[in-house]
Every structure is written in structure tokens, then in C-alpha cells.
PDB file of C-alpha atoms in Angstrom:
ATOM      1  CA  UNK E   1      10.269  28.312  -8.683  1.00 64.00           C
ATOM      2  CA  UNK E   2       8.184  25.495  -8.525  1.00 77.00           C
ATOM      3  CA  UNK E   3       9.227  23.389  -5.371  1.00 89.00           C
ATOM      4  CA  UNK E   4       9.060  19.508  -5.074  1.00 93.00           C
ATOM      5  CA  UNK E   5       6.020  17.896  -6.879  1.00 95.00           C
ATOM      6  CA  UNK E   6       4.135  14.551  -5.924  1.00 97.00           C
ATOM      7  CA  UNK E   7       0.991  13.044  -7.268  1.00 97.00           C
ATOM      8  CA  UNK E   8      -1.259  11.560  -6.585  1.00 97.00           C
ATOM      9  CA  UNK E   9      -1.975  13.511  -3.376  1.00 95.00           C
ATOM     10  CA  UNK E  10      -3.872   9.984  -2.150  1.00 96.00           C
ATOM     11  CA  UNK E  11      -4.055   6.437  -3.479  1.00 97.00           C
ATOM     12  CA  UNK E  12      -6.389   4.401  -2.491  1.00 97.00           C
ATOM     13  CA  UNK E  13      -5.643   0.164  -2.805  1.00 97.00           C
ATOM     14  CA  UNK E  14      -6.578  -3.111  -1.873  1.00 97.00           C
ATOM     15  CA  UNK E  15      -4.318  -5.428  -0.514  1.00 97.00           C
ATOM     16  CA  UNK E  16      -2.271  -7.429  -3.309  1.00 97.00           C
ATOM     17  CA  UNK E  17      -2.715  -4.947  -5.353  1.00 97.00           C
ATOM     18  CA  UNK E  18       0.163  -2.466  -6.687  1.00 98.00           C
ATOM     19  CA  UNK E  19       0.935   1.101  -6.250  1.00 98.00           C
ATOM     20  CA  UNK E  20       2.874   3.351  -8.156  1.00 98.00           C
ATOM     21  CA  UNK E  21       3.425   7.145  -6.763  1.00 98.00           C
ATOM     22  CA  UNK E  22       5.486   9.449  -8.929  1.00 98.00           C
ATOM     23  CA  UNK E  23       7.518  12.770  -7.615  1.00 98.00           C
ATOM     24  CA  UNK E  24       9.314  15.965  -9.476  1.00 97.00           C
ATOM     25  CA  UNK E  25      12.098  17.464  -7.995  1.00 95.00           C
ATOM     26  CA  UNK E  26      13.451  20.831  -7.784  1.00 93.00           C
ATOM     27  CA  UNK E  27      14.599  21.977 -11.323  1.00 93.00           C
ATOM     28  CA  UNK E  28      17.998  21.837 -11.242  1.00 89.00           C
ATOM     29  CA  UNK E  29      18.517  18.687  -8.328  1.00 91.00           C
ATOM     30  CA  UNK E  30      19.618  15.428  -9.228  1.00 90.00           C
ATOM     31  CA  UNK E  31      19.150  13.343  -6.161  1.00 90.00           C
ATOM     32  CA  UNK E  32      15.446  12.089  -4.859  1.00 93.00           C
ATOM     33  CA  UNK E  33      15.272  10.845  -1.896  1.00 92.00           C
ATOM     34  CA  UNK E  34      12.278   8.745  -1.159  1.00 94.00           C
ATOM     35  CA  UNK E  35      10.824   8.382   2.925  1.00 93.00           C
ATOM     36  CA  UNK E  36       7.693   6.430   4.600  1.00 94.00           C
ATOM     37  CA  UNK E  37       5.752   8.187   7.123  1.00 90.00           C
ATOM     38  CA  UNK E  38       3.759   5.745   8.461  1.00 87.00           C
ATOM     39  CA  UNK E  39       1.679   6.466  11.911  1.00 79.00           C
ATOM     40  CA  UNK E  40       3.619   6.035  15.170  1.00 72.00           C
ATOM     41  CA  UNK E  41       6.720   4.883  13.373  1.00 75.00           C
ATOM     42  CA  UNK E  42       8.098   8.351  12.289  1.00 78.00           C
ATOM     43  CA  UNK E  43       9.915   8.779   9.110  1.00 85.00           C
ATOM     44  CA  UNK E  44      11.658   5.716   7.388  1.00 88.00           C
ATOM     45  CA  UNK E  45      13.927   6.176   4.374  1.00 86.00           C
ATOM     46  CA  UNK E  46      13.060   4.056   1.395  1.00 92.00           C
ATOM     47  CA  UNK E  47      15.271   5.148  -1.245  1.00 92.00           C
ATOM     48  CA  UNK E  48      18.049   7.985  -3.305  1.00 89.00           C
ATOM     49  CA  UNK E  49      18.632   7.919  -6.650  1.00 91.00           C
ATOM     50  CA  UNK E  50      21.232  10.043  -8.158  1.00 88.00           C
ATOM     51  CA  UNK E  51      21.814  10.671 -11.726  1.00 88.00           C
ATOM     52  CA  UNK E  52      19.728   8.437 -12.461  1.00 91.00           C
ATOM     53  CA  UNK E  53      21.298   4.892 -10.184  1.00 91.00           C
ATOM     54  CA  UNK E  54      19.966   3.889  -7.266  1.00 90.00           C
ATOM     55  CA  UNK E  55      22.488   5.185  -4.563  1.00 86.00           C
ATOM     56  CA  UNK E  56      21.615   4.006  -1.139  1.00 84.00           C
ATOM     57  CA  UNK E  57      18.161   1.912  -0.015  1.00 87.00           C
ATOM     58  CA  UNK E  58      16.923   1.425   3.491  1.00 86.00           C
ATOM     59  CA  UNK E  59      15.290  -1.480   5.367  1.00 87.00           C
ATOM     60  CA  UNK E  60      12.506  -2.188   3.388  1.00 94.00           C
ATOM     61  CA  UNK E  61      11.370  -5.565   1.423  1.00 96.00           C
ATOM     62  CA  UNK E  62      12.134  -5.903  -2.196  1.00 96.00           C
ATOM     63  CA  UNK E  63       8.853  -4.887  -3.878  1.00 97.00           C
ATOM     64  CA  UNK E  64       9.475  -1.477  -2.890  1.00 97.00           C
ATOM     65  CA  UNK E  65      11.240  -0.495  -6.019  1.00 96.00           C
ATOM     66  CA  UNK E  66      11.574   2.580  -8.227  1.00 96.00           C
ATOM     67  CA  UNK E  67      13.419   4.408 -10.633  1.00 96.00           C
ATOM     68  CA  UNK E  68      15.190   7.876 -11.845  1.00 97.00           C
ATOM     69  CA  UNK E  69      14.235   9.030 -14.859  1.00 96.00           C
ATOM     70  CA  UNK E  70      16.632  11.126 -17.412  1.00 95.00           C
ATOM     71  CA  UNK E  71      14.751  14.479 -16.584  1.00 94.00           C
ATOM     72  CA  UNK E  72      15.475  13.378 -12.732  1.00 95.00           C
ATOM     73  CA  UNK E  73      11.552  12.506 -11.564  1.00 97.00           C
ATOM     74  CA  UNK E  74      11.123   9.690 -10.072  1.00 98.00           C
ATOM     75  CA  UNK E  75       8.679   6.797  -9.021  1.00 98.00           C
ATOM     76  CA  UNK E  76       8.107   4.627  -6.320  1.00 98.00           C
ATOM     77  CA  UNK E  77       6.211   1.438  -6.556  1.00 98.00           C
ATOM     78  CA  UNK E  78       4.903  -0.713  -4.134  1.00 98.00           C
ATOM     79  CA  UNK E  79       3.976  -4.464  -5.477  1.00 97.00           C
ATOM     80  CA  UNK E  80       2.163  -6.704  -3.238  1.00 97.00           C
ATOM     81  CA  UNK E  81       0.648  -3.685  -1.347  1.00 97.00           C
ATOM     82  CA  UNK E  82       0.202  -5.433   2.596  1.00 97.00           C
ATOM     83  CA  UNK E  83      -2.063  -3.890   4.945  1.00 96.00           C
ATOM     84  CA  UNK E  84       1.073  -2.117   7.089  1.00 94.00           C
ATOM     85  CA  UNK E  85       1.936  -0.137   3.578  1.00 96.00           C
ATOM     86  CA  UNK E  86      -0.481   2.539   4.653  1.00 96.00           C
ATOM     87  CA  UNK E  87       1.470   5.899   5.051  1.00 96.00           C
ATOM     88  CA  UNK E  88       2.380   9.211   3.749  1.00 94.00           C
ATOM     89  CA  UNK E  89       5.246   8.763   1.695  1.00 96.00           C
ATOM     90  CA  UNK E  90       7.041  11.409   0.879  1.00 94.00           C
ATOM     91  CA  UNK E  91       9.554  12.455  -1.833  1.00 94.00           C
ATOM     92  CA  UNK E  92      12.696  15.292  -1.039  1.00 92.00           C
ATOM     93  CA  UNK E  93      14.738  16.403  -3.349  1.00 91.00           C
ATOM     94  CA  UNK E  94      18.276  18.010  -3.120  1.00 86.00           C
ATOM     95  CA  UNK E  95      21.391  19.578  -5.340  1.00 79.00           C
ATOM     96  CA  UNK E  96      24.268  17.866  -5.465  1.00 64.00           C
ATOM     97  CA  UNK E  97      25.865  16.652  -2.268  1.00 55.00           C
ATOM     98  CA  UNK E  98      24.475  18.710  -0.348  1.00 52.00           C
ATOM     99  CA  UNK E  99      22.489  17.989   2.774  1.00 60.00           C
ATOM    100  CA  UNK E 100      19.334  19.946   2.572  1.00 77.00           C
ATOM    101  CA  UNK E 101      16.531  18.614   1.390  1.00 83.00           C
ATOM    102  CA  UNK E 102      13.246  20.121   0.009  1.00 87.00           C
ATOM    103  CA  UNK E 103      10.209  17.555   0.251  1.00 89.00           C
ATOM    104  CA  UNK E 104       7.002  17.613  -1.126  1.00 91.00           C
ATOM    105  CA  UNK E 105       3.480  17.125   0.166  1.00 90.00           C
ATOM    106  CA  UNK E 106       3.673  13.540   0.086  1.00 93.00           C
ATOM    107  CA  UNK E 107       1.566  11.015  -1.419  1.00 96.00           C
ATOM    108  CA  UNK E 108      -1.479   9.254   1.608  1.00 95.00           C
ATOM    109  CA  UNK E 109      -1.357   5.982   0.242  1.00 97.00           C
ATOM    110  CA  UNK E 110      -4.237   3.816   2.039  1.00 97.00           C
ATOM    111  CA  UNK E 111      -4.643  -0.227   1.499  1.00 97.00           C
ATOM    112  CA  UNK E 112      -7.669  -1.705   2.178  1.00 95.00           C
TER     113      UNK E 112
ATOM    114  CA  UNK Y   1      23.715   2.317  15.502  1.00 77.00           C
ATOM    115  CA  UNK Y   2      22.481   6.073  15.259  1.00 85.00           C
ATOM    116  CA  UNK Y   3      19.613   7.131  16.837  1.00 91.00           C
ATOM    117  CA  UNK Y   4      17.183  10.077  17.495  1.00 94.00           C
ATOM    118  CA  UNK Y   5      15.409  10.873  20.209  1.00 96.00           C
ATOM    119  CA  UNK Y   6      12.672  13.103  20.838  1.00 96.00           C
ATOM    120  CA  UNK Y   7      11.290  12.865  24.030  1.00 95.00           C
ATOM    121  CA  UNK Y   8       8.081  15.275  23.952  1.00 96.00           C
ATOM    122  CA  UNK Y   9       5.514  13.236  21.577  1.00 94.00           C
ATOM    123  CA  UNK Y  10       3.038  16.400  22.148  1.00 96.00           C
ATOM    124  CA  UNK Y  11       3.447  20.016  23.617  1.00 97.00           C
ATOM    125  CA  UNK Y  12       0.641  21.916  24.380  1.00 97.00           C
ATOM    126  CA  UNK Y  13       1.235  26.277  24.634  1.00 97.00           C
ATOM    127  CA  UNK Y  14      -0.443  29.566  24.926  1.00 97.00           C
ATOM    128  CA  UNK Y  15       0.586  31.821  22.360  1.00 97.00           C
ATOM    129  CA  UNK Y  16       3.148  34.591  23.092  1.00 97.00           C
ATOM    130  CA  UNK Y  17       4.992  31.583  25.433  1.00 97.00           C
ATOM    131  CA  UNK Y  18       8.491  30.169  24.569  1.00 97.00           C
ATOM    132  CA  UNK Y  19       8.881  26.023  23.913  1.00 97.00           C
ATOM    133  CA  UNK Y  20      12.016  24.497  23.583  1.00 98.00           C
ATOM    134  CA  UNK Y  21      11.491  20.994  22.093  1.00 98.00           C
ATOM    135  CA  UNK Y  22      14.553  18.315  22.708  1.00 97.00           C
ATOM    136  CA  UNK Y  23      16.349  16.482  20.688  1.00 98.00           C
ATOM    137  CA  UNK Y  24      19.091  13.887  21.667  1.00 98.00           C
ATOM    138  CA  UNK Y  25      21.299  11.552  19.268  1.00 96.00           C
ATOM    139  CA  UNK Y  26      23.639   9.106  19.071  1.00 95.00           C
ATOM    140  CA  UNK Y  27      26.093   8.059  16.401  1.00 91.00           C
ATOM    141  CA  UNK Y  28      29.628   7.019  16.652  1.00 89.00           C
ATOM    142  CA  UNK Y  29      30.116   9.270  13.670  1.00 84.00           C
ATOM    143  CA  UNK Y  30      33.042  11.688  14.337  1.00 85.00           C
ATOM    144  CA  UNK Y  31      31.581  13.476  11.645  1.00 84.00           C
ATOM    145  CA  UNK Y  32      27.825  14.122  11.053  1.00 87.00           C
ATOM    146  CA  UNK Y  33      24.744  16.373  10.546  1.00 87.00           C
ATOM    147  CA  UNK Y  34      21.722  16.972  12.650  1.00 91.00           C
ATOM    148  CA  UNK Y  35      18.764  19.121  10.981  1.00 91.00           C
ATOM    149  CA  UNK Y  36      15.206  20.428  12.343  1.00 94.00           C
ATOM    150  CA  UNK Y  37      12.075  20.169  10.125  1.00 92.00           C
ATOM    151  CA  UNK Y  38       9.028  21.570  10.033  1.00 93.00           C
ATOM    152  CA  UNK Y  39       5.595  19.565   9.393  1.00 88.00           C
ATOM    153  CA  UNK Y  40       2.616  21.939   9.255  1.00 86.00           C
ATOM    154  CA  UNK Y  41      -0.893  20.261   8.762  1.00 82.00           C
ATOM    155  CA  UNK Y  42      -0.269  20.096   4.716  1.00 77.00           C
ATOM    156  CA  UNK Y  43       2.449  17.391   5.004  1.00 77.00           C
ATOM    157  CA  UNK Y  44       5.224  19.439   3.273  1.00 79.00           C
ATOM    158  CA  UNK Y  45       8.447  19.113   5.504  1.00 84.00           C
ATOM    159  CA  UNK Y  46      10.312  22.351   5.534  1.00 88.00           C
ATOM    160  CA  UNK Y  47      13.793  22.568   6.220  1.00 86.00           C
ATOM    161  CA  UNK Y  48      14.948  24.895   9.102  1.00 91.00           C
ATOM    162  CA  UNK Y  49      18.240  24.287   9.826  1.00 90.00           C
ATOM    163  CA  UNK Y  50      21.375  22.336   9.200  1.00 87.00           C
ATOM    164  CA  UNK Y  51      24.603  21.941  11.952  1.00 88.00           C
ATOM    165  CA  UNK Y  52      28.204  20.470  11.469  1.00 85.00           C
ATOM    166  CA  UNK Y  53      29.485  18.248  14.300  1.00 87.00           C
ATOM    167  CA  UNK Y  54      32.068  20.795  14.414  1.00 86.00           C
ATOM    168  CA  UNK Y  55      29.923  23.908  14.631  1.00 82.00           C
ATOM    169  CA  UNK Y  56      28.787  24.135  18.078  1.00 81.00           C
ATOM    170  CA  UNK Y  57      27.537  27.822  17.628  1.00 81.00           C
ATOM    171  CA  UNK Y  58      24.491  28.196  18.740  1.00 82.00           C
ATOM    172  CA  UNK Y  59      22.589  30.167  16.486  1.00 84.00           C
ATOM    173  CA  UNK Y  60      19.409  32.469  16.157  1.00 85.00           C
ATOM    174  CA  UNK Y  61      16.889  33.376  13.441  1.00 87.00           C
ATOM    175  CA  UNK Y  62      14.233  35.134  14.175  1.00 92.00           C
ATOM    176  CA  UNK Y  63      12.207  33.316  17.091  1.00 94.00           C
ATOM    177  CA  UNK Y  64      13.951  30.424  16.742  1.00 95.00           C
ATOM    178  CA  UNK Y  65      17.170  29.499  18.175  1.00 94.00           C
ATOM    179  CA  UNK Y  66      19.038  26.143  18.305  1.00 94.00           C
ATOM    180  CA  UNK Y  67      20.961  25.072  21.317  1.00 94.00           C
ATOM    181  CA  UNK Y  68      23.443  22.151  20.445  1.00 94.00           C
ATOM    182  CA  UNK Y  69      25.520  20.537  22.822  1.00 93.00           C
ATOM    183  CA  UNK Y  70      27.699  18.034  21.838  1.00 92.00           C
ATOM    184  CA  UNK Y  71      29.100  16.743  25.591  1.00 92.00           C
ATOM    185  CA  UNK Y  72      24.884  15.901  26.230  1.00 95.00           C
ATOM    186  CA  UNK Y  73      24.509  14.774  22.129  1.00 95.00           C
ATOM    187  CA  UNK Y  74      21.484  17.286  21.785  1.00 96.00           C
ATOM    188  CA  UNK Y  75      20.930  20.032  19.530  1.00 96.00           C
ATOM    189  CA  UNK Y  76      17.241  21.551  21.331  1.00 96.00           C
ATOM    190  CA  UNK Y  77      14.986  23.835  19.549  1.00 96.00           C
ATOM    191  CA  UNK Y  78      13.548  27.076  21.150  1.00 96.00           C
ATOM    192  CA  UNK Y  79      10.229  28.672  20.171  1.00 96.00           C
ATOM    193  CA  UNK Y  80      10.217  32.606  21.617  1.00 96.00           C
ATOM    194  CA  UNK Y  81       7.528  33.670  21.676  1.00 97.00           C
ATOM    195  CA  UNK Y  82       5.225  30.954  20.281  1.00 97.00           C
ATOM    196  CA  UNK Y  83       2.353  31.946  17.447  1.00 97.00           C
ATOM    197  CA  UNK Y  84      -0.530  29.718  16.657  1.00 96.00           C
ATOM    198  CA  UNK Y  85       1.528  29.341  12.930  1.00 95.00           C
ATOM    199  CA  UNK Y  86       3.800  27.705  14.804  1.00 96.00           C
ATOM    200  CA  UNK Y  87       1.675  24.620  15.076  1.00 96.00           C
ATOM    201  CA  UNK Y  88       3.064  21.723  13.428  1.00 95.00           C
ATOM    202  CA  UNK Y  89       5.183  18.724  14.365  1.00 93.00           C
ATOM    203  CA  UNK Y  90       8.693  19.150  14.794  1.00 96.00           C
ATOM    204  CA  UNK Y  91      11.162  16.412  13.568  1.00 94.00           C
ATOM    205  CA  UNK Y  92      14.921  16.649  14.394  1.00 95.00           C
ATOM    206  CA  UNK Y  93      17.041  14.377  12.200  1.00 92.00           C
ATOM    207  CA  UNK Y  94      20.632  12.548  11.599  1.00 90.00           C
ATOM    208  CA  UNK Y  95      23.061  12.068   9.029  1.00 82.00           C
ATOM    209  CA  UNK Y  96      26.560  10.653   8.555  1.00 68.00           C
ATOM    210  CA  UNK Y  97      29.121  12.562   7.428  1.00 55.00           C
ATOM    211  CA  UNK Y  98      30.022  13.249   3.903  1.00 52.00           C
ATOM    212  CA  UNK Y  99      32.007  10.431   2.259  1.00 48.00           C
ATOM    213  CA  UNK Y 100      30.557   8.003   4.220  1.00 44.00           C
ATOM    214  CA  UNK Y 101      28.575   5.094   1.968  1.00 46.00           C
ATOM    215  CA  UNK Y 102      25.155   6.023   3.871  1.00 50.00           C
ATOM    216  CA  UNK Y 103      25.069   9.790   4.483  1.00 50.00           C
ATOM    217  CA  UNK Y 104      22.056  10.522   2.837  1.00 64.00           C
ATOM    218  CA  UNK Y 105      20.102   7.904   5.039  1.00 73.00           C
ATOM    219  CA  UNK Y 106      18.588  10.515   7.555  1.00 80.00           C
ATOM    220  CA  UNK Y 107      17.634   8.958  10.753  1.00 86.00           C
ATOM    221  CA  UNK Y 108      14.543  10.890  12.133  1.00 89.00           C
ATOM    222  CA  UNK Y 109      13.187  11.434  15.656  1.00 92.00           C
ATOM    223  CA  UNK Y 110       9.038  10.323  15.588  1.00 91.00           C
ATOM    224  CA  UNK Y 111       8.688  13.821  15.990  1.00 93.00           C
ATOM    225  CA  UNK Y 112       6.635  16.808  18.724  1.00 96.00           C
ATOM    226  CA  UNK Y 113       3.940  17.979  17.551  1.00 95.00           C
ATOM    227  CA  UNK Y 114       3.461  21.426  18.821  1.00 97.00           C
ATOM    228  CA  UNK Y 115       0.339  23.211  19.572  1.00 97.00           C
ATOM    229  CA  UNK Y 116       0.162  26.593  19.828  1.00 97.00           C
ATOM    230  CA  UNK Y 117      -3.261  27.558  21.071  1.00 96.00           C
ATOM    231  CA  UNK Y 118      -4.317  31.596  20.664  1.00 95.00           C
TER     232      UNK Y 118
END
């Protein structure tokens, strides 16, 4: 079973410019789960969708957006990229309510 | 406010040695979850293992064991036995309970990264 997908593996910006990382859950799990791992700041959640809504969102500035699609993958995007957007984000994926997540290899955006 | 703390930002071990790597939390959650991930070097986090606030087992698998401790709020990780695959960092997390509006908003310790040197 293929496990959590996320691509591009690295993304390389300048600064103003925008971003847009995609992910592929489980088959099978609704809910994607979206967290920054930027250096020295651990991980940060970003975002969950769930059937398709946005369900919950976590202290980060507006033009970090995204969306659920009807097959369940999902994109981030990052408008406005600033210097401090530099991290690993990475994308989890889960079934149902419950609490265990499954995360991909994560996407090493850089902005120049 | 919940909170995760991992003391140990790096642990350095000879193989065949056993590492326990701390975790303590706060939440004023009566109800709530507390998890261990693994990080190798590829970036993948891999789950290892959920606990209950009301399951204060400890439990075992394999080399690893999980020490939680609600009267201290920690829930430590032991290595036995440490092998070089065990590299990686270590991240202990938090979540509220179910029903609450947040509980899939994981708060996350920055993480030990463990080196395991042969």
C-alpha cells in the first residue's frame, strides 16, 4: 500500500514569489493534516482538512492557504513567500478520527 | 496552554547501550494523547506509539519501552540496547482529547536527535 505521497521533494523560490506543494494521502483517509518544520522551531501545525472543509488551522498568516480535493489530496500554498518560509513541510494523513497519523517525506521548500 | 518539552536537544551513544529520551507536558486537558515519532535522515515521521491519559501502562515492544507517568506529566522513551538504525530524531507530541474543537492540533516537542554510533 502506497503510504503518504508529497511532491515536489524541494522547491526552490524567491521571496514574493508563491509556492504551491501538493500531498496524497493514504487510500482510504480522509483527513490531511498539514505541519511546518522549520529549523530550531520544531514542528508547527498549519492545517486539517476533512472531507473536503477546512477543520482546524494553526497560528500562521493568511496566505498560507490550501484545499481538499474530492479524491482527498491536498495542497498547500504559500503566497507572498518571506524569507522565514524556509522549512520542511510536511503532510500526514489519517482515517477517520483517529489519532495516528502517517506523514510523508515532506516537501524542503527554500526562499531565496 | 499545552506544552512539550524535550529536554535532550542531542544524545550521543555507543551501540549495544540503552537511552531513555524525556519527554514532559503540560495541558489542563483531563483528557488527552501523547505520541512518540520517529524522524530518520529521509524526513518521513513514523509513528511509534499512541497513550490515553487514562492508560498509564507502561508498555514494551521490542527494544523500546515507554515509561509514562502522569503525577511527573512525562511519558519517557527507552532505547535497549541501542543500534546505529536507531539514529534519528525523536519527537514526542500532544493532543487534546477527542471532542474537543482542536484535537487534531498536535503540539510537538523540538525534538532529540539520537546518535547511535557503531
Amino acid at each position: 500500500e502506497a503510504g503518504v505521497t508529497q511532491s515536489p521533494t524541494h522547491l526552490i523560490k524567491t521571496r514574493g514569489q508563491q509556492a504551491t506543494l501538493r500531498c496524497s494521502p493514504i487510500s482510504g483517509h480522509t483527513s490531511v493534516y498539514w505541519y511546518q518544520q522549520a529549523l530550531g522551531l520544531g514542528l508547527q501545525f498549519l492545517l486539517w482538512y476533512d472531507e473536503g472543509e477546512e477543520r482546524n488551522r494553526g497560528n500562521f498568516p493568511p496566505r498560507f492557504s490550501g484545499r481538499q480535493f474530492p479524491n482527498y489530496s491536498s495542497e498547500l500554498n504559500v503566497n507572498a513567500l518571506e524569507l522565514e518560509d524556509s522549512a520542511l513541510y510536511l503532510c500526514a494523513s489519517s482515517l477517520g478520527r483517529l489519532e495516528e497519523l502517517f506523514f510523508g517525506s515532506g516537501t524542503q521548500l527554500s526562499v531565496l | 496552554a499545552q506544552k512539550v518539552t524535550q529536554a535532550q536537544t542531542e544524545i550521543s551513544v555507543v551501540e549495544k547501550e540503552d537511552v531513555t529520551l524525556d519527554c514532559v507536558y503540560e495541558t489542563r486537558d483531563t483528557t488527552y494523547y501523547l505520541f512518540w515519532y520517529k524522524q530518520p535522515p529521509s524526513g518521513e515521521l513514523v509513528f511509534l506509539i499512541r497513550r490515553n491519559s487514562f492508560d498509564e501502562q507502561n508498555e514494551i515492544s521490542g527494544r523500546y519501552s515507554w515509561n509514562f507517568q502522569k503525577s511527573t506529566s512525562s511519558f519517557n522513551f527507552t532505547i535497549t540496547a541501542s543500534q546505529v538504525v536507531d539514529s534519528a530524531v525523536y519527537f514526542c507530541a500532544l493532543s487534546g482529547g477527542l471532542g474537543a474543537g482542536n484535537n487534531r492540533k498536535l503540539i510537538w516537542g523540538l525534538g532529540t536527535s539520537l546518535a547511535v554510533n557503531p
